[in-house]
PDB file of C-alpha atoms in Angstrom:
ATOM      1  CA  MET A   1      93.182  76.187 117.237  1.00 82.00           C
ATOM      2  CA  ALA A   2      96.084  78.127 114.496  1.00 87.00           C
ATOM      3  CA  PHE A   3      94.406  81.609 115.878  1.00 85.00           C
ATOM      4  CA  ARG A   4      94.496  81.028 119.381  1.00 90.00           C
ATOM      5  CA  TRP A   5      98.493  80.290 118.863  1.00 93.00           C
ATOM      6  CA  TYR A   6      99.057  83.648 116.694  1.00 88.00           C
ATOM      7  CA  GLN A   7      96.925  85.749 119.322  1.00 85.00           C
ATOM      8  CA  SER A   8      99.044  84.138 122.162  1.00 91.00           C
ATOM      9  CA  LYS A   9     102.166  85.289 119.778  1.00 91.00           C
ATOM     10  CA  LEU A  10     101.062  88.530 119.503  1.00 86.00           C
ATOM     11  CA  ARG A  11     100.861  89.135 123.486  1.00 88.00           C
ATOM     12  CA  THR A  12     104.031  87.002 124.675  1.00 93.00           C
ATOM     13  CA  SER A  13     105.863  88.566 121.196  1.00 94.00           C
ATOM     14  CA  PRO A  14     104.194  91.314 119.398  1.00 90.00           C
ATOM     15  CA  LEU A  15     106.615  92.809 117.166  1.00 92.00           C
ATOM     16  CA  LEU A  16     108.405  89.522 116.024  1.00 95.00           C
ATOM     17  CA  THR A  17     105.173  87.971 115.385  1.00 93.00           C
ATOM     18  CA  GLN A  18     103.429  91.392 113.925  1.00 89.00           C
ATOM     19  CA  SER A  19     106.789  91.712 111.862  1.00 94.00           C
ATOM     20  CA  ILE A  20     106.994  87.946 110.618  1.00 95.00           C
ATOM     21  CA  THR A  21     103.404  88.392 109.211  1.00 91.00           C
ATOM     22  CA  THR A  22     103.667  91.483 107.686  1.00 91.00           C
ATOM     23  CA  ALA A  23     107.324  90.283 105.940  1.00 96.00           C
ATOM     24  CA  VAL A  24     104.909  87.198 104.585  1.00 95.00           C
ATOM     25  CA  LEU A  25     102.066  89.677 103.658  1.00 92.00           C
ATOM     26  CA  PHE A  26     104.552  91.873 101.678  1.00 92.00           C
ATOM     27  CA  ALA A  27     105.615  89.219 100.026  1.00 96.00           C
ATOM     28  CA  THR A  28     102.120  87.666  98.961  1.00 95.00           C
ATOM     29  CA  GLY A  29     101.367  91.140  97.806  1.00 91.00           C
ATOM     30  CA  ASP A  30     104.345  91.413  95.624  1.00 94.00           C
ATOM     31  CA  THR A  31     103.316  87.940  93.940  1.00 96.00           C
ATOM     32  CA  MET A  32      99.817  88.578  93.719  1.00 93.00           C
ATOM     33  CA  ALA A  33     101.331  91.882  92.091  1.00 91.00           C
ATOM     34  CA  GLN A  34     103.702  89.979  89.268  1.00 93.00           C
ATOM     35  CA  GLN A  35     101.571  86.939  88.539  1.00 94.00           C
ATOM     36  CA  GLY A  36      98.111  88.570  88.921  1.00 92.00           C
ATOM     37  CA  VAL A  37      98.320  92.246  87.768  1.00 90.00           C
ATOM     38  CA  GLU A  38     101.533  91.754  85.646  1.00 91.00           C
ATOM     39  CA  ARG A  39     101.070  88.497  84.327  1.00 93.00           C
ATOM     40  CA  ARG A  40     104.472  87.747  84.408  1.00 94.00           C
ATOM     41  CA  GLY A  41     104.715  83.633  84.587  1.00 95.00           C
ATOM     42  CA  LEU A  42     106.529  81.868  87.317  1.00 96.00           C
ATOM     43  CA  ASP A  43     109.712  81.652  85.193  1.00 97.00           C
ATOM     44  CA  LYS A  44     109.889  85.795  85.128  1.00 96.00           C
ATOM     45  CA  HIS A  45     108.836  86.117  88.720  1.00 97.00           C
ATOM     46  CA  ASP A  46     111.135  88.814  89.971  1.00 96.00           C
ATOM     47  CA  LEU A  47     112.624  87.166  93.372  1.00 97.00           C
ATOM     48  CA  MET A  48     114.771  89.653  94.573  1.00 97.00           C
ATOM     49  CA  ARG A  49     111.957  92.090  93.915  1.00 96.00           C
ATOM     50  CA  THR A  50     109.749  90.010  96.277  1.00 97.00           C
ATOM     51  CA  GLY A  51     112.616  89.793  98.928  1.00 98.00           C
ATOM     52  CA  ARG A  52     112.479  93.346  98.673  1.00 97.00           C
ATOM     53  CA  MET A  53     108.981  93.613  99.484  1.00 96.00           C
ATOM     54  CA  ALA A  54     109.442  90.951 102.423  1.00 97.00           C
ATOM     55  CA  ALA A  55     112.405  92.991 103.673  1.00 97.00           C
ATOM     56  CA  TYR A  56     110.391  96.184 103.968  1.00 97.00           C
ATOM     57  CA  GLY A  57     107.310  94.518 105.680  1.00 95.00           C
ATOM     58  CA  GLY A  58     109.611  92.649 107.924  1.00 96.00           C
ATOM     59  CA  CYS A  59     112.047  95.091 108.873  1.00 97.00           C
ATOM     60  CA  ILE A  60     110.698  98.382 108.715  1.00 97.00           C
ATOM     61  CA  PHE A  61     106.810  98.501 108.043  1.00 94.00           C
ATOM     62  CA  GLY A  62     105.884  95.651 110.978  1.00 92.00           C
ATOM     63  CA  PRO A  63     107.592  97.112 113.752  1.00 95.00           C
ATOM     64  CA  ALA A  64     106.904 100.764 112.274  1.00 96.00           C
ATOM     65  CA  ALA A  65     103.051  99.842 112.461  1.00 91.00           C
ATOM     66  CA  THR A  66     103.257  97.796 115.719  1.00 89.00           C
ATOM     67  CA  THR A  67     105.373 100.908 117.421  1.00 94.00           C
ATOM     68  CA  TRP A  68     102.781 103.390 115.938  1.00 94.00           C
ATOM     69  CA  PHE A  69      99.471 101.719 116.954  1.00 89.00           C
ATOM     70  CA  GLY A  70     100.662 101.415 120.305  1.00 91.00           C
ATOM     71  CA  PHE A  71     101.424 105.212 120.243  1.00 96.00           C
ATOM     72  CA  LEU A  72      97.783 105.883 119.152  1.00 95.00           C
ATOM     73  CA  VAL A  73      96.118 103.575 121.769  1.00 92.00           C
ATOM     74  CA  ARG A  74      98.259 105.443 124.645  1.00 96.00           C
ATOM     75  CA  ARG A  75      98.997 109.161 123.385  1.00 98.00           C
ATOM     76  CA  VAL A  76      95.766 109.686 121.135  1.00 98.00           C
ATOM     77  CA  ASN A  77      92.487 110.315 123.717  1.00 97.00           C
ATOM     78  CA  LEU A  78      89.712 112.439 123.389  1.00 98.00           C
ATOM     79  CA  PRO A  79      86.960 112.119 126.111  1.00 98.00           C
ATOM     80  CA  SER A  80      84.608 111.670 123.007  1.00 97.00           C
ATOM     81  CA  LYS A  81      85.308 107.614 121.737  1.00 96.00           C
ATOM     82  CA  ASN A  82      84.300 108.724 118.481  1.00 96.00           C
ATOM     83  CA  GLY A  83      86.185 111.642 118.686  1.00 98.00           C
ATOM     84  CA  THR A  84      89.498 109.618 119.417  1.00 98.00           C
ATOM     85  CA  ILE A  85      88.417 107.187 116.127  1.00 97.00           C
ATOM     86  CA  VAL A  86      88.448 110.406 113.998  1.00 98.00           C
ATOM     87  CA  ALA A  87      91.426 111.743 115.557  1.00 98.00           C
ATOM     88  CA  ARG A  88      93.815 108.367 115.814  1.00 97.00           C
ATOM     89  CA  VAL A  89      92.667 108.221 111.665  1.00 97.00           C
ATOM     90  CA  ALA A  90      93.674 111.796 111.011  1.00 98.00           C
ATOM     91  CA  CYS A  91      97.306 111.244 112.714  1.00 98.00           C
ATOM     92  CA  ASP A  92      97.184 107.535 111.094  1.00 96.00           C
ATOM     93  CA  GLN A  93      96.342 109.611 107.322  1.00 97.00           C
ATOM     94  CA  PHE A  94      98.290 113.019 107.822  1.00 98.00           C
ATOM     95  CA  LEU A  95     101.294 111.905 110.052  1.00 98.00           C
ATOM     96  CA  PHE A  96     102.170 107.852 109.455  1.00 98.00           C
ATOM     97  CA  ALA A  97     100.982 107.378 105.877  1.00 97.00           C
ATOM     98  CA  PRO A  98     102.909 110.322 104.047  1.00 98.00           C
ATOM     99  CA  VAL A  99     105.905 109.456 106.085  1.00 98.00           C
ATOM    100  CA  ASN A 100     105.721 105.113 105.713  1.00 96.00           C
ATOM    101  CA  MET A 101     105.241 106.431 101.710  1.00 97.00           C
ATOM    102  CA  THR A 102     108.217 108.272 101.498  1.00 98.00           C
ATOM    103  CA  VAL A 103     110.181 105.464 103.434  1.00 98.00           C
ATOM    104  CA  PHE A 104     108.579 102.441 101.213  1.00 96.00           C
ATOM    105  CA  LEU A 105     109.439 104.192  97.681  1.00 96.00           C
ATOM    106  CA  SER A 106     112.747 106.012  99.170  1.00 97.00           C
ATOM    107  CA  SER A 107     114.111 102.434 100.029  1.00 96.00           C
ATOM    108  CA  MET A 108     112.531 100.483  97.382  1.00 96.00           C
ATOM    109  CA  ALA A 109     114.584 102.755  94.614  1.00 95.00           C
ATOM    110  CA  TYR A 110     117.574 102.517  97.066  1.00 95.00           C
ATOM    111  CA  MET A 111     117.572  98.809  97.431  1.00 95.00           C
ATOM    112  CA  GLU A 112     117.084  98.842  93.565  1.00 94.00           C
ATOM    113  CA  GLY A 113     119.895 101.279  92.303  1.00 95.00           C
ATOM    114  CA  ASN A 114     117.534 103.828  91.690  1.00 94.00           C
ATOM    115  CA  SER A 115     117.530 107.437  92.782  1.00 94.00           C
ATOM    116  CA  PRO A 116     115.003 107.805  95.576  1.00 96.00           C
ATOM    117  CA  THR A 117     114.402 111.529  94.681  1.00 96.00           C
ATOM    118  CA  GLN A 118     113.365 110.537  91.198  1.00 94.00           C
ATOM    119  CA  ARG A 119     111.342 107.230  92.485  1.00 94.00           C
ATOM    120  CA  LEU A 120     109.070 109.905  95.289  1.00 96.00           C
ATOM    121  CA  LYS A 121     108.857 112.601  92.603  1.00 95.00           C
ATOM    122  CA  ASP A 122     107.250 110.096  90.439  1.00 93.00           C
ATOM    123  CA  ALA A 123     105.089 107.694  92.331  1.00 94.00           C
ATOM    124  CA  PHE A 124     104.447 109.310  95.696  1.00 96.00           C
ATOM    125  CA  VAL A 125     101.124 111.853  94.738  1.00 95.00           C
ATOM    126  CA  PRO A 126      99.497 108.852  92.795  1.00 94.00           C
ATOM    127  CA  GLY A 127     100.447 106.802  95.446  1.00 94.00           C
ATOM    128  CA  TYR A 128      99.072 109.117  98.071  1.00 96.00           C
ATOM    129  CA  GLN A 129      95.949 109.983  96.844  1.00 96.00           C
ATOM    130  CA  LYS A 130      94.924 105.908  96.305  1.00 95.00           C
ATOM    131  CA  ASN A 131      95.819 105.486 100.260  1.00 95.00           C
ATOM    132  CA  LEU A 132      93.505 108.465 101.086  1.00 97.00           C
ATOM    133  CA  MET A 133      90.774 106.574  98.849  1.00 96.00           C
ATOM    134  CA  ILE A 134      90.780 103.461 100.976  1.00 96.00           C
ATOM    135  CA  TRP A 135      93.209 103.759 104.127  1.00 95.00           C
ATOM    136  CA  PRO A 136      90.777 106.296 106.135  1.00 97.00           C
ATOM    137  CA  TRP A 137      87.756 103.912 105.974  1.00 96.00           C
ATOM    138  CA  VAL A 138      89.937 101.291 106.762  1.00 95.00           C
ATOM    139  CA  GLN A 139      91.633 102.635 110.077  1.00 94.00           C
ATOM    140  CA  PHE A 140      88.174 104.065 111.226  1.00 96.00           C
ATOM    141  CA  ALA A 141      86.693 100.456 111.574  1.00 95.00           C
ATOM    142  CA  ASN A 142      89.614  99.086 112.475  1.00 93.00           C
ATOM    143  CA  PHE A 143      89.710 101.555 115.390  1.00 92.00           C
ATOM    144  CA  LYS A 144      86.070 101.226 116.225  1.00 94.00           C
ATOM    145  CA  TYR A 145      85.354  97.804 116.412  1.00 95.00           C
ATOM    146  CA  VAL A 146      89.260  95.593 116.166  1.00 93.00           C
ATOM    147  CA  PRO A 147      90.589  94.970 119.633  1.00 89.00           C
ATOM    148  CA  ALA A 148      94.224  96.824 119.877  1.00 84.00           C
ATOM    149  CA  GLU A 149      96.586  93.661 119.771  1.00 79.00           C
ATOM    150  CA  MET A 150      94.679  93.113 116.314  1.00 84.00           C
ATOM    151  CA  ARG A 151      94.827  95.993 114.490  1.00 84.00           C
ATOM    152  CA  VAL A 152      98.136  95.520 112.761  1.00 77.00           C
ATOM    153  CA  LEU A 153      96.821  92.098 111.636  1.00 79.00           C
ATOM    154  CA  VAL A 154      93.676  93.463 109.881  1.00 87.00           C
ATOM    155  CA  VAL A 155      95.802  96.307 107.997  1.00 83.00           C
ATOM    156  CA  ASN A 156      97.882  93.588 106.948  1.00 76.00           C
ATOM    157  CA  ILE A 157      95.058  91.629 105.300  1.00 84.00           C
ATOM    158  CA  ILE A 158      93.634  94.282 103.469  1.00 89.00           C
ATOM    159  CA  SER A 159      96.969  95.374 102.857  1.00 85.00           C
ATOM    160  CA  LEU A 160      97.291  91.994 100.511  1.00 88.00           C
ATOM    161  CA  GLY A 161      95.878  94.046  97.967  1.00 89.00           C
ATOM    162  CA  TRP A 162      97.176  97.690  98.875  1.00 90.00           C
ATOM    163  CA  ASN A 163     100.913  95.601  98.920  1.00 86.00           C
ATOM    164  CA  CYS A 164      99.912  94.470  95.409  1.00 88.00           C
ATOM    165  CA  TYR A 165      99.091  98.072  94.648  1.00 90.00           C
ATOM    166  CA  LEU A 166     102.523  99.478  95.719  1.00 88.00           C
ATOM    167  CA  SER A 167     104.661  96.581  94.376  1.00 88.00           C
ATOM    168  CA  TYR A 168     102.779  97.672  91.218  1.00 86.00           C
ATOM    169  CA  LEU A 169     103.331 101.441  91.755  1.00 86.00           C
ATOM    170  CA  ASN A 170     106.899 101.143  92.793  1.00 88.00           C
ATOM    171  CA  SER A 171     107.967  98.767  89.862  1.00 86.00           C
ATOM    172  CA  ALA A 172     106.314 101.343  87.322  1.00 79.00           C
ATOM    173  CA  GLY A 173     107.955 104.324  89.083  1.00 58.00           C
ATOM    174  CA  GLY A 174     104.315 105.972  89.086  1.00 57.00           C
ATOM    175  CA  LYS A 175     103.734 105.431  86.191  1.00 62.00           C
ATOM    176  CA  LYS A 176     101.013 103.342  84.525  1.00 54.00           C
ATOM    177  CA  PRO A 177     103.105 100.038  83.638  1.00 47.00           C
ATOM    178  CA  ALA A 178     103.074  98.774  79.834  1.00 49.00           C
ATOM    179  CA  LEU A 179     100.087  96.593  79.275  1.00 46.00           C
ATOM    180  CA  PRO A 180     100.409  92.497  79.850  1.00 50.00           C
ATOM    181  CA  VAL A 181     101.804  90.852  76.397  1.00 46.00           C
ATOM    182  CA  GLY A 182      98.857  90.657  74.078  1.00 48.00           C
ATOM    183  CA  GLU A 183      96.178  93.284  75.570  1.00 52.00           C
ATOM    184  CA  THR A 184      95.193  96.509  74.124  1.00 50.00           C
ATOM    185  CA  LYS A 185      94.353  99.687  76.033  1.00 53.00           C
ATOM    186  CA  GLU A 186      90.704  98.910  75.991  1.00 56.00           C
ATOM    187  CA  GLY A 187      91.366  95.563  78.029  1.00 52.00           C
ATOM    188  CA  GLY A 188      90.677  93.634  74.958  1.00 52.00           C
ATOM    189  CA  GLN A 189      92.984  91.111  73.084  1.00 54.00           C
ATOM    190  CA  LEU A 190      95.209  91.292  70.530  1.00 47.00           C
ATOM    191  CA  PRO A 191      94.315  88.689  67.835  1.00 47.00           C
ATOM    192  CA  PRO A 192      97.097  86.382  67.081  1.00 49.00           C
ATOM    193  CA  SER A 193      99.750  87.445  65.182  1.00 41.00           C
TER     194      SER A 193
END
């Protein structure tokens, strides 16, 4: 029932629906990063950081991805179905992905009061390299098997883990953040003091 309602909203208000969905999932990814990866605890959760991620997801990525996928469907079409899929994945990974990574890192740094130039210098290459390890495969399957109106949703679901990584990458400025309290480099626990 809820899924049918969501599909109906995708047809009647695609941009708004995708933007709200994306905002929620970006905030969820950041919460996963802070609580699951960084192990901050609820008392040290950075709500402003979560808010920045939600704002970026809802105001920038959601509308951009919705518009981008529409563009790919309308404009990137080759005689062969598989050729079309490969061309769309190539456009997505070599045009949209680096621009999106640049906008994400720059806007996050700006909203934090930090240097966008320095953030890009520190975090763009590791972020884009990780992007190329994951997203071409996801997008190939997405373009091949998923109906056009559901593609941003599929990206958003996979993005839960990806947004967790982006939040972690952004908070570290491209450098590996300090280990959670009580852990060693090798992953073991320190003895109590």
